[in-house]
């Protein structure tokens, strides 16, 4: 299958740091379809060879195991092309149309790795230039809007040019192998699904923790914040996959219909419940991995006195028969104690304990990063005593060891799916808008709250109020258990 893949924002960080290395890995693994061309579009004047030299230089920063040698890069670079475009000028789109028509590839993929304010402009210009057809798809990077109204406006413009099945809203967390295994865990095995309900599960925790700060992206991050950056998309997508009902099939819309039902069942926030059930924080100076690091207000390009949140923890419930009364805790933040993304399913304790010793409920830990796997925490008899004592033990599955030759990165998987037109791991517009609809009352409440975010030391697990949030229900975060 021949394809043309066009990166709008072809010299930006996302393209050279994530997308092109992922495509190289697909090429190296012989998974990239034959007959492909990759076109980078940007405002600078460059030749193909100059762009290839630009990419070669930046590949030096890629992890050594994923870095091409000279021969590999020379071969891969033959796929790379460059075109200067002013994204507001119709004549430049006419030139792009002519470039695409040179050979009439089976599939043309327009990847918008630009600021979201350019999404409507690019879509309208693609439509006006006559570039859009049944073989053309568009990929939209997050953030998709700043609030519900802006997301709806982007979607209106996209729908005026592209059919819903041609518009792929990407969330790279959905490409992670461990996230894909959520579906396999629940619906490919008979073990857990009968227990996957309020009668057996006490609470579920989703943590997306980063040890890094905002770096040089202070101006961008200050306009976004942790709620928009991580909760509205990544965390809510994980929640839907954990909580959704079994779909009727593995078809994309069957899965996305069930995810949408979960989003619509989330308990809506009011100003009173935001004050009670949502904790926002902002990191101060501290120490991460033994290194002193500055506070958020001292980072480059962060406005003085900023009230932007770098940490969010919240409690919510899903108002349906399966999950009624089960707390779901979501937590994300920057400059936390570790780089750690995981989901913890805490089961209920046995109804009538008959063994002395440790009383601890079973836990299933789904590890997303830096490790990728499953841990099942159980209790077992220690032996050697008339009154058998129980001690904690765990069953540990490391996906990288179990499938050493089959693993692909998140962007590699998503790019291959986008080229092939597989929609399962992409977000539908109604999902995205419903997620905005749910978080918007939190943003509104914060706008009317003069207190601002709570401070926490860099290198900690966030404000103490986040621990108090779960302790109210008699629970604790995983690192506190």
Short mmCIF file of C-alpha atoms in Angstrom, two decimals:
data_model
loop_
_atom_site.label_atom_id
_atom_site.label_comp_id
_atom_site.label_asym_id
_atom_site.label_seq_id
_atom_site.Cartn_x
_atom_site.Cartn_y
_atom_site.Cartn_z
CA UNK A 1 0.00 0.00 0.00
CA UNK A 2 1.54 3.31 -1.08
CA UNK A 3 1.07 6.28 1.23
CA UNK A 4 1.97 9.94 1.56
CA UNK A 5 2.34 11.22 5.12
CA UNK A 6 2.43 15.03 5.47
CA UNK A 7 3.60 16.59 8.74
CA UNK A 8 2.35 20.14 9.24
CA UNK A 9 4.84 21.51 11.75
CA UNK A 10 7.60 19.42 10.18
CA UNK A 11 10.45 21.16 12.03
CA UNK A 12 8.72 21.26 15.42
CA UNK A 13 9.72 19.37 18.55
CA UNK A 14 6.95 16.80 18.29
CA UNK A 15 7.87 15.83 14.73
CA UNK A 16 11.60 15.32 15.21
CA UNK A 17 11.47 14.17 18.84
CA UNK A 18 8.58 11.67 18.64
CA UNK A 19 7.05 11.14 15.22
CA UNK A 20 10.06 10.65 12.96
CA UNK A 21 11.87 8.36 15.46
CA UNK A 22 8.65 6.29 15.68
CA UNK A 23 8.46 6.05 11.89
CA UNK A 24 12.10 5.03 11.77
CA UNK A 25 11.40 2.21 14.23
CA UNK A 26 8.48 1.04 12.09
CA UNK A 27 10.80 1.12 9.05
CA UNK A 28 13.52 -0.75 10.96
CA UNK A 29 11.00 -3.40 12.05
CA UNK A 30 9.82 -3.79 8.42
CA UNK A 31 6.30 -2.73 9.46
CA UNK A 32 6.12 0.50 7.48
CA UNK A 33 4.26 -0.18 4.23
CA UNK A 34 6.33 -0.10 1.06
CA UNK A 35 5.97 2.84 -1.27
CA UNK A 36 5.78 5.56 1.37
CA UNK A 37 6.79 9.21 1.23
CA UNK A 38 7.08 11.48 4.27
CA UNK A 39 6.73 15.21 3.64
CA UNK A 40 7.62 17.82 6.27
CA UNK A 41 5.91 21.17 5.89
CA UNK A 42 7.13 24.35 7.60
CA UNK A 43 7.78 28.06 6.96
CA UNK A 44 11.57 27.82 6.54
CA UNK A 45 13.22 27.58 3.15
CA UNK A 46 15.06 24.22 2.91
CA UNK A 47 15.90 21.59 0.34
CA UNK A 48 15.18 17.89 0.89
CA UNK A 49 18.85 17.29 1.67
CA UNK A 50 18.97 20.17 4.14
CA UNK A 51 15.93 18.79 5.94
CA UNK A 52 17.47 15.32 6.05
CA UNK A 53 20.63 16.82 7.60
CA UNK A 54 18.42 18.63 10.15
CA UNK A 55 16.76 15.34 11.13
CA UNK A 56 20.08 13.44 11.24
CA UNK A 57 21.47 15.97 13.71
CA UNK A 58 18.44 15.66 15.97
CA UNK A 59 18.39 11.88 15.85
CA UNK A 60 21.60 12.08 17.89
CA UNK A 61 19.39 12.92 20.88
CA UNK A 62 17.27 9.76 20.46
CA UNK A 63 17.75 6.87 22.90
CA UNK A 64 20.79 4.87 21.76
CA UNK A 65 18.82 1.64 21.23
CA UNK A 66 16.51 3.46 18.83
CA UNK A 67 19.15 5.55 17.07
CA UNK A 68 19.92 4.68 13.43
CA UNK A 69 23.44 3.97 12.30
CA UNK A 70 24.69 5.88 9.26
CA UNK A 71 23.63 3.25 6.75
CA UNK A 72 20.17 2.92 8.28
CA UNK A 73 19.61 6.66 8.33
CA UNK A 74 20.76 7.07 4.73
CA UNK A 75 18.22 4.47 3.63
CA UNK A 76 15.40 5.84 5.79
CA UNK A 77 16.14 9.43 4.75
CA UNK A 78 15.19 8.63 1.15
CA UNK A 79 11.58 8.66 2.36
CA UNK A 80 11.94 12.21 3.74
CA UNK A 81 10.98 15.30 1.74
CA UNK A 82 10.47 18.93 2.61
CA UNK A 83 8.18 21.69 1.38
CA UNK A 84 8.02 25.31 2.44
CA UNK A 85 4.46 26.47 3.09
CA UNK A 86 2.70 29.49 4.54
CA UNK A 87 -0.35 27.79 6.06
CA UNK A 88 -2.56 30.80 5.37
CA UNK A 89 -1.84 31.02 1.60
CA UNK A 90 -4.07 29.11 -0.85
CA UNK A 91 -1.33 28.99 -3.50
CA UNK A 92 0.90 26.96 -1.19
CA UNK A 93 -1.87 24.36 -0.81
CA UNK A 94 -2.16 24.23 -4.58
CA UNK A 95 1.53 23.29 -4.65
CA UNK A 96 0.93 20.59 -2.03
CA UNK A 97 -1.95 19.24 -4.13
CA UNK A 98 0.34 19.00 -7.15
CA UNK A 99 3.00 17.19 -5.09
CA UNK A 100 0.45 14.66 -3.85
CA UNK A 101 -0.91 14.16 -7.38
CA UNK A 102 2.52 13.26 -8.76
CA UNK A 103 1.91 9.60 -8.09
CA UNK A 104 -1.59 9.34 -6.53
CA UNK A 105 -0.78 7.26 -3.44
CA UNK A 106 -3.39 4.85 -2.08
CA UNK A 107 -3.55 6.82 1.18
CA UNK A 108 -2.69 10.40 2.08
CA UNK A 109 -2.39 11.28 5.77
CA UNK A 110 -2.31 14.90 6.95
CA UNK A 111 -0.76 15.05 10.43
CA UNK A 112 -1.33 18.37 12.25
CA UNK A 113 1.62 18.64 14.64
CA UNK A 114 1.00 22.37 15.03
CA UNK A 115 -0.58 24.68 17.57
CA UNK A 116 -4.33 23.91 17.73
CA UNK A 117 -5.30 27.45 16.69
CA UNK A 118 -4.03 26.49 13.21
CA UNK A 119 -6.25 23.38 12.94
CA UNK A 120 -9.29 25.21 11.48
CA UNK A 121 -7.12 27.19 9.05
CA UNK A 122 -5.37 24.08 7.72
CA UNK A 123 -8.60 22.08 7.41
CA UNK A 124 -10.40 24.87 5.56
CA UNK A 125 -7.46 25.37 3.20
CA UNK A 126 -7.17 21.63 2.51
CA UNK A 127 -10.85 21.57 1.63
CA UNK A 128 -10.72 24.69 -0.53
CA UNK A 129 -7.70 23.35 -2.44
CA UNK A 130 -9.54 20.14 -3.31
CA UNK A 131 -7.01 17.96 -1.53
CA UNK A 132 -9.60 16.07 0.53
CA UNK A 133 -10.99 12.82 -0.88
CA UNK A 134 -12.04 9.38 0.38
CA UNK A 135 -8.38 8.27 0.50
CA UNK A 136 -7.31 11.24 2.67
CA UNK A 137 -7.27 11.22 6.49
CA UNK A 138 -6.27 13.86 9.02
CA UNK A 139 -4.60 13.34 12.41
CA UNK A 140 -5.16 15.96 15.11
CA UNK A 141 -2.70 16.24 17.99
CA UNK A 142 -3.72 17.32 21.47
CA UNK A 143 -4.60 19.75 22.92
CA UNK A 144 -7.84 19.82 20.95
CA UNK A 145 -9.06 23.15 22.16
CA UNK A 146 -8.75 25.07 25.40
CA UNK A 147 -12.29 24.48 26.60
CA UNK A 148 -15.56 22.98 25.37
CA UNK A 149 -16.44 25.90 23.08
CA UNK A 150 -13.06 25.90 21.33
CA UNK A 151 -13.11 22.10 20.97
CA UNK A 152 -16.58 22.28 19.42
CA UNK A 153 -15.44 24.99 17.02
CA UNK A 154 -12.46 22.88 15.89
CA UNK A 155 -14.72 19.87 15.43
CA UNK A 156 -17.26 21.91 13.42
CA UNK A 157 -14.56 22.99 10.98
CA UNK A 158 -13.07 19.48 10.77
CA UNK A 159 -16.51 17.98 10.09
CA UNK A 160 -17.17 20.54 7.37
CA UNK A 161 -14.23 19.12 5.42
CA UNK A 162 -13.69 15.55 6.64
CA UNK A 163 -16.02 12.69 7.46
CA UNK A 164 -15.82 11.58 11.13
CA UNK A 165 -14.07 8.36 10.08
CA UNK A 166 -11.39 10.41 8.32
CA UNK A 167 -10.58 12.49 11.43
CA UNK A 168 -8.20 10.77 13.87
CA UNK A 169 -7.81 12.52 17.24
CA UNK A 170 -4.66 11.10 18.71
CA UNK A 171 -3.96 10.37 22.38
CA UNK A 172 -0.54 8.73 22.59
CA UNK A 173 -1.40 7.01 25.90
CA UNK A 174 -3.83 4.81 23.99
CA UNK A 175 -0.90 3.47 21.93
CA UNK A 176 1.01 2.21 24.97
CA UNK A 177 1.17 -1.60 24.99
CA UNK A 178 0.01 -1.81 28.61
CA UNK A 179 -3.06 0.30 27.79
CA UNK A 180 -3.88 -1.96 24.84
CA UNK A 181 -3.62 -4.89 27.24
CA UNK A 182 -6.42 -3.41 29.36
CA UNK A 183 -8.82 -4.64 26.68
CA UNK A 184 -7.14 -8.04 26.53
CA UNK A 185 -7.08 -8.32 30.33
CA UNK A 186 -10.77 -7.60 30.69
CA UNK A 187 -12.34 -9.06 27.57
CA UNK A 188 -9.88 -11.74 26.46
CA UNK A 189 -9.82 -13.58 29.79
CA UNK A 190 -12.60 -14.96 32.00
CA UNK A 191 -10.66 -14.39 35.23
CA UNK A 192 -11.32 -10.73 36.12
CA UNK A 193 -14.50 -9.61 34.37
CA UNK A 194 -16.91 -11.31 36.85
CA UNK A 195 -15.10 -9.45 39.66
CA UNK A 196 -14.96 -6.13 37.78
CA UNK A 197 -17.76 -4.40 39.67
CA UNK A 198 -18.77 -2.66 42.87
CA UNK A 199 -19.37 -5.90 44.82
CA UNK A 200 -15.66 -6.81 44.64
CA UNK A 201 -13.74 -3.60 43.93
CA UNK A 202 -13.28 -1.01 46.69
CA UNK A 203 -11.68 1.77 44.61
CA UNK A 204 -9.59 2.44 41.52
CA UNK A 205 -6.63 4.83 41.33
CA UNK A 206 -5.06 6.28 38.18
CA UNK A 207 -1.68 8.01 38.62
CA UNK A 208 0.22 9.84 35.87
CA UNK A 209 3.26 11.24 37.66
CA UNK A 210 6.21 13.10 36.15
CA UNK A 211 9.48 13.95 37.85
CA UNK A 212 10.30 16.59 35.22
CA UNK A 213 9.26 20.22 35.46
CA UNK A 214 8.02 22.41 32.63
CA UNK A 215 11.53 23.04 31.28
CA UNK A 216 11.54 25.72 28.56
CA UNK A 217 7.79 25.28 27.87
CA UNK A 218 6.68 27.56 30.69
CA UNK A 219 4.65 29.91 28.47
CA UNK A 220 2.77 27.02 26.81
CA UNK A 221 2.21 25.12 30.05
CA UNK A 222 0.97 28.20 31.88
CA UNK A 223 -1.85 28.51 29.35
CA UNK A 224 -2.70 24.83 29.77
CA UNK A 225 -2.14 23.43 33.27
CA UNK A 226 -2.31 19.86 34.53
CA UNK A 227 -6.09 19.49 34.24
CA UNK A 228 -6.15 20.27 30.53
CA UNK A 229 -2.78 18.68 29.79
CA UNK A 230 -3.35 15.28 31.42
CA UNK A 231 -6.74 14.77 33.08
CA UNK A 232 -9.11 15.86 30.28
CA UNK A 233 -7.49 13.46 27.82
CA UNK A 234 -5.04 10.80 29.06
CA UNK A 235 -6.50 10.10 32.50
CA UNK A 236 -10.12 10.11 31.34
CA UNK A 237 -9.33 7.80 28.43
CA UNK A 238 -7.71 5.35 30.86
CA UNK A 239 -10.75 5.61 33.14
CA UNK A 240 -13.12 4.78 30.28
CA UNK A 241 -11.12 1.70 29.33
CA UNK A 242 -11.08 0.49 32.93
CA UNK A 243 -14.77 1.15 33.54
CA UNK A 244 -16.59 0.54 30.25
CA UNK A 245 -19.04 -2.28 29.64
CA UNK A 246 -17.97 -5.14 27.33
CA UNK A 247 -18.37 -3.93 23.72
CA UNK A 248 -20.33 -6.06 21.27
CA UNK A 249 -17.23 -6.47 19.09
CA UNK A 250 -13.71 -5.13 18.60
CA UNK A 251 -14.97 -2.66 15.96
CA UNK A 252 -13.87 0.92 16.62
CA UNK A 253 -17.33 2.39 17.10
CA UNK A 254 -18.46 -0.46 19.36
CA UNK A 255 -15.56 0.35 21.69
CA UNK A 256 -15.96 4.11 21.46
CA UNK A 257 -19.72 3.90 22.12
CA UNK A 258 -19.02 2.17 25.45
CA UNK A 259 -16.32 4.68 26.39
CA UNK A 260 -18.73 7.53 25.72
CA UNK A 261 -21.31 5.95 28.05
CA UNK A 262 -18.76 6.04 30.87
CA UNK A 263 -17.98 9.71 30.28
CA UNK A 264 -21.68 10.53 30.32
CA UNK A 265 -22.10 8.59 33.60
CA UNK A 266 -19.39 10.46 35.52
CA UNK A 267 -20.82 12.38 38.45
CA UNK A 268 -20.91 16.05 37.37
CA UNK A 269 -19.02 18.61 39.41
CA UNK A 270 -20.60 21.56 41.22
CA UNK A 271 -18.72 24.43 42.91
CA UNK A 272 -19.26 22.63 46.25
CA UNK A 273 -17.92 19.26 45.05
CA UNK A 274 -14.94 20.91 43.34
CA UNK A 275 -13.96 22.43 46.69
CA UNK A 276 -14.40 19.06 48.39
CA UNK A 277 -13.21 16.53 45.81
CA UNK A 278 -10.51 18.29 43.74
CA UNK A 279 -7.02 19.25 44.93
CA UNK A 280 -4.81 21.49 42.79
CA UNK A 281 -1.19 22.24 43.53
CA UNK A 282 1.87 24.05 42.22
CA UNK A 283 5.42 22.88 42.85
CA UNK A 284 7.93 24.91 44.79
CA UNK A 285 11.70 24.49 44.90
CA UNK A 286 12.88 21.09 46.08
CA UNK A 287 15.06 18.12 45.24
CA UNK A 288 14.46 15.47 42.59
CA UNK A 289 16.81 12.46 42.45
CA UNK A 290 19.29 14.32 44.62
CA UNK A 291 19.36 17.42 42.43
CA UNK A 292 18.06 20.80 43.58
CA UNK A 293 15.37 22.09 41.22
CA UNK A 294 13.56 25.44 41.06
CA UNK A 295 9.92 26.07 41.82
CA UNK A 296 7.37 26.59 39.07
CA UNK A 297 7.33 30.36 39.48
CA UNK A 298 11.10 30.43 38.90
CA UNK A 299 10.96 28.42 35.66
CA UNK A 300 11.76 30.02 32.29
CA UNK A 301 8.86 31.95 30.69
CA UNK A 302 6.45 31.40 33.61
CA UNK A 303 4.61 34.67 34.42
CA UNK A 304 5.17 36.17 37.85
CA UNK A 305 2.48 35.21 40.32
CA UNK A 306 1.01 32.51 38.06
CA UNK A 307 -1.84 30.49 39.54
CA UNK A 308 -1.47 27.67 37.02
CA UNK A 309 -1.82 24.21 38.54
CA UNK A 310 1.01 21.69 38.06
CA UNK A 311 -0.77 19.01 40.12
CA UNK A 312 -4.35 17.72 40.25
CA UNK A 313 -5.90 14.96 42.36
CA UNK A 314 -9.61 14.33 42.25
CA UNK A 315 -12.30 11.92 43.37
CA UNK A 316 -15.21 10.96 41.17
CA UNK A 317 -17.81 8.22 40.79
CA UNK A 318 -19.54 6.57 37.85
CA UNK A 319 -23.29 6.63 38.25
CA UNK A 320 -24.36 3.27 36.89
CA UNK A 321 -25.18 -0.20 38.25
CA UNK A 322 -21.70 -1.65 37.80
CA UNK A 323 -19.81 1.09 39.64
CA UNK A 324 -22.29 2.82 41.96
CA UNK A 325 -20.49 3.97 45.12
CA UNK A 326 -16.96 3.01 43.96
CA UNK A 327 -14.52 5.95 44.21
CA UNK A 328 -12.25 6.62 41.24
CA UNK A 329 -9.18 8.69 42.14
CA UNK A 330 -7.23 10.46 39.39
CA UNK A 331 -3.87 12.09 40.05
CA UNK A 332 -1.26 13.79 37.89
CA UNK A 333 1.54 16.25 38.45
CA UNK A 334 4.95 17.55 37.55
CA UNK A 335 8.07 17.48 39.72
CA UNK A 336 6.73 14.54 41.72
CA UNK A 337 8.82 11.91 43.49
CA UNK A 338 9.08 9.67 40.44
CA UNK A 339 8.23 9.12 36.79
CA UNK A 340 5.43 6.66 37.31
CA UNK A 341 2.21 5.96 35.46
CA UNK A 342 -0.01 3.17 36.77
CA UNK A 343 -3.54 2.07 37.52
CA UNK A 344 -4.31 0.37 40.84
CA UNK A 345 -7.46 -1.73 41.23
CA UNK A 346 -8.02 -2.21 44.97
CA UNK A 347 -10.30 -5.15 45.73
CA UNK A 348 -12.39 -5.46 48.87
CA UNK A 349 -11.15 -7.39 51.89
CA UNK A 350 -12.45 -10.91 52.48
CA UNK A 351 -15.84 -10.73 54.22
CA UNK A 352 -14.82 -13.04 57.09
CA UNK A 353 -11.08 -13.37 57.88
CA UNK A 354 -10.07 -16.70 59.43
CA UNK A 355 -6.26 -16.32 59.36
CA UNK A 356 -4.16 -14.30 61.82
CA UNK A 357 -1.48 -11.93 60.63
CA UNK A 358 -1.64 -9.40 57.83
CA UNK A 359 -5.05 -8.27 56.68
CA UNK A 360 -4.55 -6.67 53.31
CA UNK A 361 -6.91 -6.60 50.36
CA UNK A 362 -5.80 -7.88 46.96
CA UNK A 363 -4.55 -5.35 44.44
CA UNK A 364 -4.05 -5.42 40.70
CA UNK A 365 -1.44 -2.90 39.50
CA UNK A 366 -1.36 -2.12 35.79
CA UNK A 367 2.02 -0.50 35.14
CA UNK A 368 2.22 1.91 32.20
CA UNK A 369 5.64 3.54 32.60
CA UNK A 370 8.57 3.39 33.09
CA UNK A 371 7.84 -0.34 33.45
CA UNK A 372 5.17 -2.02 31.41
CA UNK A 373 3.29 -4.93 32.95
CA UNK A 374 0.96 -6.29 35.60
CA UNK A 375 1.34 -7.04 39.31
CA UNK A 376 -1.23 -9.03 41.25
CA UNK A 377 -0.83 -8.66 45.02
CA UNK A 378 -2.12 -11.60 47.08
CA UNK A 379 -1.76 -13.10 50.54
CA UNK A 380 -0.12 -16.50 51.11
CA UNK A 381 0.62 -18.68 54.12
CA UNK A 382 4.17 -18.44 55.42
CA UNK A 383 4.25 -22.09 56.62
CA UNK A 384 5.91 -23.59 59.65
CA UNK A 385 3.27 -22.65 62.20
CA UNK A 386 0.10 -24.22 63.55
CA UNK A 387 -1.64 -20.84 63.25
CA UNK A 388 -0.83 -20.05 59.68
CA UNK A 389 0.26 -16.44 59.22
CA UNK A 390 -0.45 -14.69 55.94
CA UNK A 391 2.11 -12.51 54.24
CA UNK A 392 1.92 -10.36 51.10
CA UNK A 393 3.21 -11.92 47.86
CA UNK A 394 2.90 -10.77 44.27
CA UNK A 395 2.69 -12.20 40.78
CA UNK A 396 4.62 -9.99 38.38
CA UNK A 397 4.31 -9.96 34.59
CA UNK A 398 6.82 -7.84 32.66
CA UNK A 399 5.48 -7.39 29.13
CA UNK A 400 8.91 -6.48 27.73
CA UNK A 401 10.29 -9.83 28.91
CA UNK A 402 7.20 -11.81 27.94
CA UNK A 403 7.10 -10.38 24.39
CA UNK A 404 10.65 -9.16 23.71
CA UNK A 405 10.36 -9.15 19.93
CA UNK A 406 6.78 -7.91 19.59
CA UNK A 407 6.84 -4.57 21.42
CA UNK A 408 6.30 -1.30 19.61
CA UNK A 409 6.19 2.21 20.97
CA UNK A 410 2.99 4.21 21.35
CA UNK A 411 3.54 6.58 18.44
CA UNK A 412 4.83 3.78 16.24
CA UNK A 413 1.63 1.82 16.81
CA UNK A 414 -0.62 4.85 16.32
CA UNK A 415 1.11 6.01 13.15
CA UNK A 416 0.83 2.55 11.59
CA UNK A 417 -2.85 2.42 12.58
CA UNK A 418 -3.44 5.87 11.09
CA UNK A 419 -1.84 4.89 7.78
CA UNK A 420 -3.92 1.70 7.70
CA UNK A 421 -7.14 3.46 8.76
CA UNK A 422 -7.62 1.47 11.97
CA UNK A 423 -9.65 3.72 14.28
CA UNK A 424 -9.84 1.73 17.54
CA UNK A 425 -7.16 3.73 19.37
CA UNK A 426 -8.31 7.19 18.26
CA UNK A 427 -10.77 9.43 20.06
CA UNK A 428 -14.13 10.28 18.51
CA UNK A 429 -15.35 13.89 18.60
CA UNK A 430 -18.28 13.18 20.94
CA UNK A 431 -15.91 11.51 23.43
CA UNK A 432 -13.58 14.48 23.33
CA UNK A 433 -16.38 17.02 23.78
CA UNK A 434 -17.95 15.07 26.65
CA UNK A 435 -14.58 15.01 28.44
CA UNK A 436 -14.39 18.80 28.11
CA UNK A 437 -17.98 19.09 29.32
CA UNK A 438 -17.06 17.16 32.48
CA UNK A 439 -13.91 19.13 33.39
CA UNK A 440 -15.27 22.58 32.56
CA UNK A 441 -17.06 23.09 35.92
CA UNK A 442 -13.70 22.52 37.63
CA UNK A 443 -12.07 25.21 35.49
CA UNK A 444 -14.97 27.58 36.18
CA UNK A 445 -14.75 26.99 39.93
CA UNK A 446 -11.01 27.67 39.92
CA UNK A 447 -11.53 30.91 38.02
CA UNK A 448 -13.75 32.08 40.88
CA UNK A 449 -11.48 30.79 43.66
CA UNK A 450 -9.09 33.45 45.02
CA UNK A 451 -6.97 30.97 47.01
CA UNK A 452 -5.10 29.46 44.05
CA UNK A 453 -3.19 26.16 44.00
CA UNK A 454 -1.68 24.61 47.12
CA UNK A 455 2.14 24.58 47.24
CA UNK A 456 4.08 21.32 47.33
CA UNK A 457 7.80 20.63 47.38
CA UNK A 458 9.39 19.33 44.19
CA UNK A 459 10.31 15.69 44.74
CA UNK A 460 7.25 14.97 46.91
CA UNK A 461 3.96 13.30 45.94
CA UNK A 462 2.05 16.57 45.90
CA UNK A 463 0.10 18.55 48.51
CA UNK A 464 -0.86 16.81 51.73
CA UNK A 465 -4.49 17.50 50.83
CA UNK A 466 -4.21 14.83 48.09
CA UNK A 467 -3.54 12.19 50.75
CA UNK A 468 -6.39 13.56 52.87
CA UNK A 469 -8.69 13.29 49.84
CA UNK A 470 -8.39 9.50 49.69
CA UNK A 471 -7.99 9.05 53.47
CA UNK A 472 -11.50 10.43 53.86
CA UNK A 473 -12.73 7.15 52.35
CA UNK A 474 -10.33 5.04 54.42
CA UNK A 475 -7.99 4.61 51.42
CA UNK A 476 -4.38 5.51 50.62
CA UNK A 477 -2.38 6.08 47.47
CA UNK A 478 -0.24 3.15 46.35
CA UNK A 479 3.05 4.54 47.68
CA UNK A 480 1.45 5.06 51.10
CA UNK A 481 0.12 1.51 51.49
#
